[in-house]
PDB file of C-alpha atoms in Angstrom:
ATOM      1  CA  MET A  26       0.000   0.000   0.000  1.00  0.00           C
ATOM      2  CA  VAL A  27       2.899   2.377   0.610  1.00  0.00           C
ATOM      3  CA  GLU A  28       3.651   2.599  -3.126  1.00  0.00           C
ATOM      4  CA  ASN A  29       0.041   3.668  -3.821  1.00  0.00           C
ATOM      5  CA  PHE A  30       0.173   6.027  -0.870  1.00  0.00           C
ATOM      6  CA  ILE A  31       3.139   7.803  -2.441  1.00  0.00           C
ATOM      7  CA  GLY A  32       1.504   7.999  -5.868  1.00  0.00           C
ATOM      8  CA  VAL A  33      -1.680   9.546  -4.521  1.00  0.00           C
ATOM      9  CA  GLY A  34       0.298  12.058  -2.482  1.00  0.00           C
ATOM     10  CA  VAL A  35       2.404  13.093  -5.449  1.00  0.00           C
ATOM     11  CA  ALA A  36      -0.477  13.609  -7.899  1.00  0.00           C
ATOM     12  CA  PHE A  37      -3.979  13.088  -6.555  1.00  0.00           C
ATOM     13  CA  GLN A  38      -5.975  14.588  -9.435  1.00  0.00           C
ATOM     14  CA  PRO A  39      -8.179  12.090 -11.328  1.00  0.00           C
ATOM     15  CA  LYS A  40      -6.507  12.893 -14.665  1.00  0.00           C
ATOM     16  CA  PHE A  41      -3.195  11.514 -13.356  1.00  0.00           C
ATOM     17  CA  GLY A  42      -4.475   7.956 -12.904  1.00  0.00           C
ATOM     18  CA  TYR A  43      -1.946   6.518 -15.365  1.00  0.00           C
ATOM     19  CA  PHE A  44       0.858   8.412 -13.638  1.00  0.00           C
ATOM     20  CA  ARG A  45      -0.125   6.915 -10.273  1.00  0.00           C
ATOM     21  CA  ARG A  46      -0.159   3.409 -11.719  1.00  0.00           C
ATOM     22  CA  VAL A  47       3.343   3.870 -13.158  1.00  0.00           C
ATOM     23  CA  VAL A  48       4.676   5.408  -9.933  1.00  0.00           C
ATOM     24  CA  SER A  49       3.244   2.503  -7.935  1.00  0.00           C
ATOM     25  CA  LYS A  50       5.006   0.013 -10.211  1.00  0.00           C
ATOM     26  CA  VAL A  51       8.264   1.978 -10.050  1.00  0.00           C
ATOM     27  CA  PHE A  52       8.350   2.011  -6.262  1.00  0.00           C
ATOM     28  CA  ALA A  53       7.354  -1.652  -6.096  1.00  0.00           C
ATOM     29  CA  VAL A  54      10.208  -2.612  -8.434  1.00  0.00           C
ATOM     30  CA  ILE A  55      12.718  -0.395  -6.632  1.00  0.00           C
ATOM     31  CA  THR A  56      11.716  -1.892  -3.296  1.00  0.00           C
ATOM     32  CA  ILE A  57      12.330  -5.416  -4.576  1.00  0.00           C
ATOM     33  CA  ILE A  58      15.668  -4.926  -6.318  1.00  0.00           C
ATOM     34  CA  ASP A  59      17.162  -2.125  -4.241  1.00  0.00           C
ATOM     35  CA  ASP A  60      20.916  -2.604  -3.772  1.00  0.00           C
ATOM     36  CA  ILE A  61      21.125  -5.909  -5.687  1.00  0.00           C
ATOM     37  CA  TRP A  62      21.336  -4.714  -9.327  1.00  0.00           C
ATOM     38  CA  ASP A  63      24.357  -5.629 -11.417  1.00  0.00           C
ATOM     39  CA  VAL A  64      23.761  -5.506 -15.173  1.00  0.00           C
ATOM     40  CA  ASN A  65      26.879  -7.590 -15.806  1.00  0.00           C
ATOM     41  CA  ALA A  66      25.787 -10.511 -13.680  1.00  0.00           C
ATOM     42  CA  ILE A  67      22.220 -11.194 -14.802  1.00  0.00           C
ATOM     43  CA  ASP A  68      23.070 -14.566 -16.375  1.00  0.00           C
ATOM     44  CA  GLU A  69      24.646 -15.691 -13.117  1.00  0.00           C
ATOM     45  CA  LEU A  70      21.559 -14.922 -11.041  1.00  0.00           C
ATOM     46  CA  PRO A  71      19.265 -17.640  -9.695  1.00  0.00           C
ATOM     47  CA  ASP A  72      15.980 -18.097 -11.529  1.00  0.00           C
ATOM     48  CA  TYR A  73      13.883 -16.260  -8.945  1.00  0.00           C
ATOM     49  CA  MET A  74      15.963 -13.101  -9.445  1.00  0.00           C
ATOM     50  CA  LYS A  75      15.915 -13.439 -13.220  1.00  0.00           C
ATOM     51  CA  ILE A  76      12.143 -13.284 -13.002  1.00  0.00           C
ATOM     52  CA  CYS A  77      12.414  -9.984 -11.125  1.00  0.00           C
ATOM     53  CA  PHE A  78      14.683  -8.451 -13.764  1.00  0.00           C
ATOM     54  CA  LEU A  79      12.454  -9.752 -16.538  1.00  0.00           C
ATOM     55  CA  ALA A  80       9.554  -7.947 -14.879  1.00  0.00           C
ATOM     56  CA  LEU A  81      11.678  -4.792 -14.747  1.00  0.00           C
ATOM     57  CA  ASN A  82      12.567  -5.080 -18.421  1.00  0.00           C
ATOM     58  CA  ASN A  83       8.933  -5.596 -19.393  1.00  0.00           C
ATOM     59  CA  PHE A  84       7.875  -2.633 -17.297  1.00  0.00           C
ATOM     60  CA  VAL A  85      10.429  -0.334 -18.927  1.00  0.00           C
ATOM     61  CA  ASN A  86       9.298  -1.425 -22.381  1.00  0.00           C
ATOM     62  CA  GLU A  87       5.669  -0.886 -21.409  1.00  0.00           C
ATOM     63  CA  VAL A  88       6.303   2.696 -20.273  1.00  0.00           C
ATOM     64  CA  ALA A  89       8.348   3.446 -23.398  1.00  0.00           C
ATOM     65  CA  PHE A  90       5.597   2.026 -25.629  1.00  0.00           C
ATOM     66  CA  ASP A  91       2.919   4.141 -23.938  1.00  0.00           C
ATOM     67  CA  PHE A  92       5.102   7.229 -24.353  1.00  0.00           C
ATOM     68  CA  LEU A  93       5.665   6.431 -28.006  1.00  0.00           C
ATOM     69  CA  LYS A  94       1.922   6.122 -28.620  1.00  0.00           C
ATOM     70  CA  GLU A  95       1.119   9.386 -26.857  1.00  0.00           C
ATOM     71  CA  ASN A  96       4.058  11.524 -27.982  1.00  0.00           C
ATOM     72  CA  GLY A  97       5.535   9.864 -31.046  1.00  0.00           C
ATOM     73  CA  ARG A  98       8.980   9.632 -29.464  1.00  0.00           C
ATOM     74  CA  ASN A  99      11.012   6.549 -28.597  1.00  0.00           C
ATOM     75  CA  ILE A 100      12.590   7.003 -25.167  1.00  0.00           C
ATOM     76  CA  ILE A 101      13.684   3.427 -24.508  1.00  0.00           C
ATOM     77  CA  LEU A 102      17.403   4.138 -24.992  1.00  0.00           C
ATOM     78  CA  HIS A 103      17.223   7.124 -22.644  1.00  0.00           C
ATOM     79  CA  ILE A 104      15.480   5.081 -19.943  1.00  0.00           C
ATOM     80  CA  LYS A 105      18.038   2.284 -20.202  1.00  0.00           C
ATOM     81  CA  LYS A 106      20.925   4.758 -20.123  1.00  0.00           C
ATOM     82  CA  VAL A 107      19.590   6.422 -16.983  1.00  0.00           C
ATOM     83  CA  TRP A 108      19.073   3.061 -15.288  1.00  0.00           C
ATOM     84  CA  VAL A 109      22.546   1.787 -16.126  1.00  0.00           C
ATOM     85  CA  ASP A 110      24.103   5.056 -14.930  1.00  0.00           C
ATOM     86  CA  LEU A 111      22.159   4.844 -11.693  1.00  0.00           C
ATOM     87  CA  CYS A 112      23.411   1.302 -11.159  1.00  0.00           C
ATOM     88  CA  LYS A 113      27.036   2.343 -11.730  1.00  0.00           C
ATOM     89  CA  SER A 114      27.170   5.555  -9.717  1.00  0.00           C
ATOM     90  CA  ASP A 115      25.553   7.766  -7.126  1.00  0.00           C
ATOM     91  CA  LEU A 116      21.838   8.396  -7.622  1.00  0.00           C
ATOM     92  CA  VAL A 117      21.991  12.178  -7.572  1.00  0.00           C
ATOM     93  CA  GLU A 118      25.146  12.554  -9.658  1.00  0.00           C
ATOM     94  CA  ALA A 119      23.986  10.076 -12.272  1.00  0.00           C
ATOM     95  CA  THR A 120      20.576  11.664 -12.707  1.00  0.00           C
ATOM     96  CA  CYS A 121      21.943  15.189 -12.893  1.00  0.00           C
ATOM     97  CA  SER A 122      24.647  14.367 -15.429  1.00  0.00           C
ATOM     98  CA  THR A 123      22.328  12.257 -17.547  1.00  0.00           C
ATOM     99  CA  ASN A 124      19.630  14.882 -17.692  1.00  0.00           C
ATOM    100  CA  LYS A 125      22.059  17.624 -18.676  1.00  0.00           C
ATOM    101  CA  GLN A 126      23.283  15.587 -21.627  1.00  0.00           C
ATOM    102  CA  ASP A 127      19.950  14.141 -22.684  1.00  0.00           C
ATOM    103  CA  SER A 128      18.613  15.121 -26.086  1.00  0.00           C
ATOM    104  CA  ILE A 129      15.042  15.575 -24.809  1.00  0.00           C
ATOM    105  CA  ARG A 130      15.956  18.881 -23.204  1.00  0.00           C
ATOM    106  CA  PHE A 131      16.010  17.560 -19.652  1.00  0.00           C
ATOM    107  CA  GLU A 132      18.567  20.243 -18.826  1.00  0.00           C
ATOM    108  CA  GLU A 133      15.730  22.680 -18.060  1.00  0.00           C
ATOM    109  CA  TYR A 134      14.555  20.416 -15.281  1.00  0.00           C
ATOM    110  CA  SER A 135      17.838  19.023 -13.997  1.00  0.00           C
ATOM    111  CA  ASN A 136      18.287  21.488 -11.133  1.00  0.00           C
ATOM    112  CA  VAL A 137      14.894  20.667  -9.668  1.00  0.00           C
ATOM    113  CA  ILE A 138      15.481  16.941 -10.160  1.00  0.00           C
ATOM    114  CA  CYS A 139      18.824  17.214  -8.357  1.00  0.00           C
ATOM    115  CA  TYR A 140      17.246  19.048  -5.424  1.00  0.00           C
ATOM    116  CA  VAL A 141      14.424  16.497  -5.206  1.00  0.00           C
ATOM    117  CA  LEU A 142      16.788  13.532  -5.268  1.00  0.00           C
ATOM    118  CA  THR A 143      19.174  15.134  -2.777  1.00  0.00           C
ATOM    119  CA  ILE A 144      16.367  15.642  -0.255  1.00  0.00           C
ATOM    120  CA  PHE A 145      14.979  12.198  -1.012  1.00  0.00           C
ATOM    121  CA  ARG A 146      18.387  10.604  -0.383  1.00  0.00           C
ATOM    122  CA  LEU A 147      19.048  12.489   2.856  1.00  0.00           C
ATOM    123  CA  VAL A 148      15.555  11.987   4.303  1.00  0.00           C
ATOM    124  CA  ASN A 149      15.743   8.309   3.382  1.00  0.00           C
ATOM    125  CA  ASP A 150      19.114   8.041   5.112  1.00  0.00           C
ATOM    126  CA  LEU A 151      17.775   9.576   8.311  1.00  0.00           C
ATOM    127  CA  GLY A 152      14.858   7.171   8.310  1.00  0.00           C
ATOM    128  CA  ILE A 153      16.702   3.926   7.547  1.00  0.00           C
ATOM    129  CA  ALA A 154      20.182   4.530   8.993  1.00  0.00           C
ATOM    130  CA  LYS A 155      19.604   2.751  12.305  1.00  0.00           C
ATOM    131  CA  ARG A 156      17.865  -0.269  10.778  1.00  0.00           C
ATOM    132  CA  GLU A 157      20.387  -0.763   7.980  1.00  0.00           C
ATOM    133  CA  LYS A 158      23.319  -0.302  10.349  1.00  0.00           C
ATOM    134  CA  VAL A 159      22.062  -3.366  12.185  1.00  0.00           C
ATOM    135  CA  THR A 160      21.505  -5.338   8.967  1.00  0.00           C
ATOM    136  CA  GLY A 161      25.002  -4.472   7.708  1.00  0.00           C
ATOM    137  CA  ASP A 162      24.086  -2.311   4.727  1.00  0.00           C
ATOM    138  CA  ILE A 163      26.409   0.307   3.226  1.00  0.00           C
ATOM    139  CA  PRO A 164      27.020   3.440   5.345  1.00  0.00           C
ATOM    140  CA  LYS A 165      24.475   6.216   4.916  1.00  0.00           C
ATOM    141  CA  SER A 166      25.081   9.966   5.015  1.00  0.00           C
ATOM    142  CA  VAL A 167      24.766   9.972   8.810  1.00  0.00           C
ATOM    143  CA  GLU A 168      27.583   7.452   9.237  1.00  0.00           C
ATOM    144  CA  CYS A 169      29.658   9.136   6.520  1.00  0.00           C
ATOM    145  CA  TYR A 170      29.477  12.481   8.318  1.00  0.00           C
ATOM    146  CA  MET A 171      30.364  10.828  11.624  1.00  0.00           C
ATOM    147  CA  ASN A 172      33.385   9.091  10.068  1.00  0.00           C
ATOM    148  CA  GLU A 173      34.595  12.229   8.297  1.00  0.00           C
ATOM    149  CA  THR A 174      34.235  14.655  11.216  1.00  0.00           C
ATOM    150  CA  GLY A 175      34.221  12.517  14.350  1.00  0.00           C
ATOM    151  CA  ALA A 176      30.815  13.948  15.262  1.00  0.00           C
ATOM    152  CA  SER A 177      28.299  12.148  17.424  1.00  0.00           C
ATOM    153  CA  GLU A 178      25.275  10.555  15.819  1.00  0.00           C
ATOM    154  CA  ALA A 179      23.009  13.262  17.223  1.00  0.00           C
ATOM    155  CA  LYS A 180      25.166  16.020  15.736  1.00  0.00           C
ATOM    156  CA  ALA A 181      25.411  14.182  12.421  1.00  0.00           C
ATOM    157  CA  ARG A 182      21.635  13.887  12.220  1.00  0.00           C
ATOM    158  CA  ARG A 183      21.283  17.604  12.962  1.00  0.00           C
ATOM    159  CA  GLN A 184      23.724  18.347  10.152  1.00  0.00           C
ATOM    160  CA  ILE A 185      21.804  16.187   7.687  1.00  0.00           C
ATOM    161  CA  ASN A 186      18.571  17.913   8.702  1.00  0.00           C
ATOM    162  CA  SER A 187      20.275  21.256   8.126  1.00  0.00           C
ATOM    163  CA  LEU A 188      21.309  20.152   4.623  1.00  0.00           C
ATOM    164  CA  ILE A 189      17.726  19.105   3.929  1.00  0.00           C
ATOM    165  CA  CYS A 190      16.439  22.539   4.982  1.00  0.00           C
ATOM    166  CA  GLU A 191      18.978  24.353   2.823  1.00  0.00           C
ATOM    167  CA  THR A 192      18.182  22.173  -0.176  1.00  0.00           C
ATOM    168  CA  TRP A 193      14.466  22.836   0.345  1.00  0.00           C
ATOM    169  CA  LYS A 194      15.184  26.582   0.205  1.00  0.00           C
ATOM    170  CA  GLU A 195      17.170  26.237  -3.006  1.00  0.00           C
ATOM    171  CA  MET A 196      14.457  24.101  -4.571  1.00  0.00           C
ATOM    172  CA  ASN A 197      11.780  26.624  -3.609  1.00  0.00           C
ATOM    173  CA  LYS A 198      13.779  29.373  -5.321  1.00  0.00           C
ATOM    174  CA  GLU A 199      14.166  27.257  -8.442  1.00  0.00           C
ATOM    175  CA  VAL A 200      10.471  26.364  -8.534  1.00  0.00           C
ATOM    176  CA  SER A 201       9.373  29.968  -7.958  1.00  0.00           C
ATOM    177  CA  ASN A 202      11.543  31.366 -10.745  1.00  0.00           C
ATOM    178  CA  SER A 203      11.230  28.523 -13.232  1.00  0.00           C
ATOM    179  CA  SER A 204       9.410  28.642 -16.570  1.00  0.00           C
ATOM    180  CA  CYS A 205       9.158  24.841 -16.649  1.00  0.00           C
ATOM    181  CA  SER A 206       5.903  22.913 -16.605  1.00  0.00           C
ATOM    182  CA  GLY A 207       3.756  23.767 -13.605  1.00  0.00           C
ATOM    183  CA  SER A 208       2.541  20.168 -13.378  1.00  0.00           C
ATOM    184  CA  PHE A 209       6.121  18.924 -13.298  1.00  0.00           C
ATOM    185  CA  MET A 210       7.033  21.331 -10.502  1.00  0.00           C
ATOM    186  CA  GLU A 211       3.982  20.360  -8.470  1.00  0.00           C
ATOM    187  CA  VAL A 212       4.801  16.663  -8.789  1.00  0.00           C
ATOM    188  CA  ALA A 213       8.452  17.297  -7.866  1.00  0.00           C
ATOM    189  CA  VAL A 214       7.561  19.225  -4.714  1.00  0.00           C
ATOM    190  CA  ASN A 215       4.885  16.716  -3.730  1.00  0.00           C
ATOM    191  CA  LEU A 216       7.359  13.853  -4.124  1.00  0.00           C
ATOM    192  CA  VAL A 217       9.641  15.496  -1.567  1.00  0.00           C
ATOM    193  CA  ARG A 218       6.695  16.061   0.757  1.00  0.00           C
ATOM    194  CA  MET A 219       5.678  12.432   0.511  1.00  0.00           C
ATOM    195  CA  CYS A 220       9.226  11.284   1.149  1.00  0.00           C
ATOM    196  CA  MET A 221       9.419  13.373   4.316  1.00  0.00           C
ATOM    197  CA  CYS A 222       6.024  12.045   5.386  1.00  0.00           C
ATOM    198  CA  GLU A 223       7.034   8.445   4.745  1.00  0.00           C
ATOM    199  CA  TYR A 224      10.271   8.629   6.733  1.00  0.00           C
ATOM    200  CA  GLN A 225       9.056  11.055   9.408  1.00  0.00           C
ATOM    201  CA  HIS A 226       8.918   8.372  12.108  1.00  0.00           C
ATOM    202  CA  GLY A 227      11.644   6.061  10.796  1.00  0.00           C
ATOM    203  CA  ASP A 228      11.608   3.642   7.893  1.00  0.00           C
ATOM    204  CA  GLY A 229       7.960   3.942   6.930  1.00  0.00           C
ATOM    205  CA  HIS A 230       8.543   2.141   3.642  1.00  0.00           C
ATOM    206  CA  ILE A 231      10.043  -1.187   4.674  1.00  0.00           C
ATOM    207  CA  VAL A 232       9.176  -1.247   8.376  1.00  0.00           C
ATOM    208  CA  GLN A 233       5.859   0.536   8.322  1.00  0.00           C
ATOM    209  CA  ASP A 234       5.259   2.188  11.664  1.00  0.00           C
ATOM    210  CA  ASP A 235       1.862   2.693  13.284  1.00  0.00           C
ATOM    211  CA  GLU A 236       1.666   6.317  12.177  1.00  0.00           C
ATOM    212  CA  THR A 237       2.240   5.404   8.516  1.00  0.00           C
ATOM    213  CA  LYS A 238      -0.409   2.675   8.753  1.00  0.00           C
ATOM    214  CA  LYS A 239      -2.875   5.141  10.281  1.00  0.00           C
ATOM    215  CA  ARG A 240      -2.274   7.600   7.456  1.00  0.00           C
ATOM    216  CA  ILE A 241      -2.755   4.947   4.777  1.00  0.00           C
ATOM    217  CA  ILE A 242      -5.947   3.644   6.397  1.00  0.00           C
ATOM    218  CA  SER A 243      -7.259   7.195   6.790  1.00  0.00           C
ATOM    219  CA  LEU A 244      -6.591   7.967   3.124  1.00  0.00           C
ATOM    220  CA  PHE A 245      -7.897   4.785   1.494  1.00  0.00           C
ATOM    221  CA  CYS A 246     -10.340   3.202   3.936  1.00  0.00           C
ATOM    222  CA  GLN A 247     -11.969   5.810   6.158  1.00  0.00           C
ATOM    223  CA  PRO A 248     -14.670   7.977   4.533  1.00  0.00           C
ATOM    224  CA  ILE A 249     -14.364  11.746   4.658  1.00  0.00           C
ATOM    225  CA  ALA A 250     -16.849  13.115   7.172  1.00  0.00           C
TER     226      ALA A 250
END
């Protein structure tokens, strides 16, 4: 339900039904294959993981086909390039560099995308750092700051929160002064809001806390008085 919760929060208007379906699929796929993707090792994977990557491949082709029908433009190579870059390097750096070089004029939107992904990454880190430290995952921004500066965890978390606030300010400036699509800007800002909502009380995506459950039930199950 969390994936649908995010989609509704990002774009709730009835006309964006297709967008919500795609976003739900994207977050479902990301949740499943997060941190296990290696494009050079697909043939070596067990069958159950090959099925997952086949589903990903089919999903990408489906989105590209829908875009081709609606806009007359084949974006499959661009999608694959972005995905491969994301698998090889940092999420923010890969997306920013790819968008600036992309032939579909993504450069107009790259600043906003970078701000969104920066906040998303930092908020995610704050929410999942403690859980993934126990499970032995890669260090998050909190641990990186602690290792680099010798700061306590509390101070490191304050610093990450400060970076989030500053990035929010820069994104607000960009959105206010931008001539880009208003719908795009609204979705971008709402995505950040939903991310902060999801990780407000910890890892509300994987380990869904009571508050996240209450919000989902209130949105989808309880009638509006």
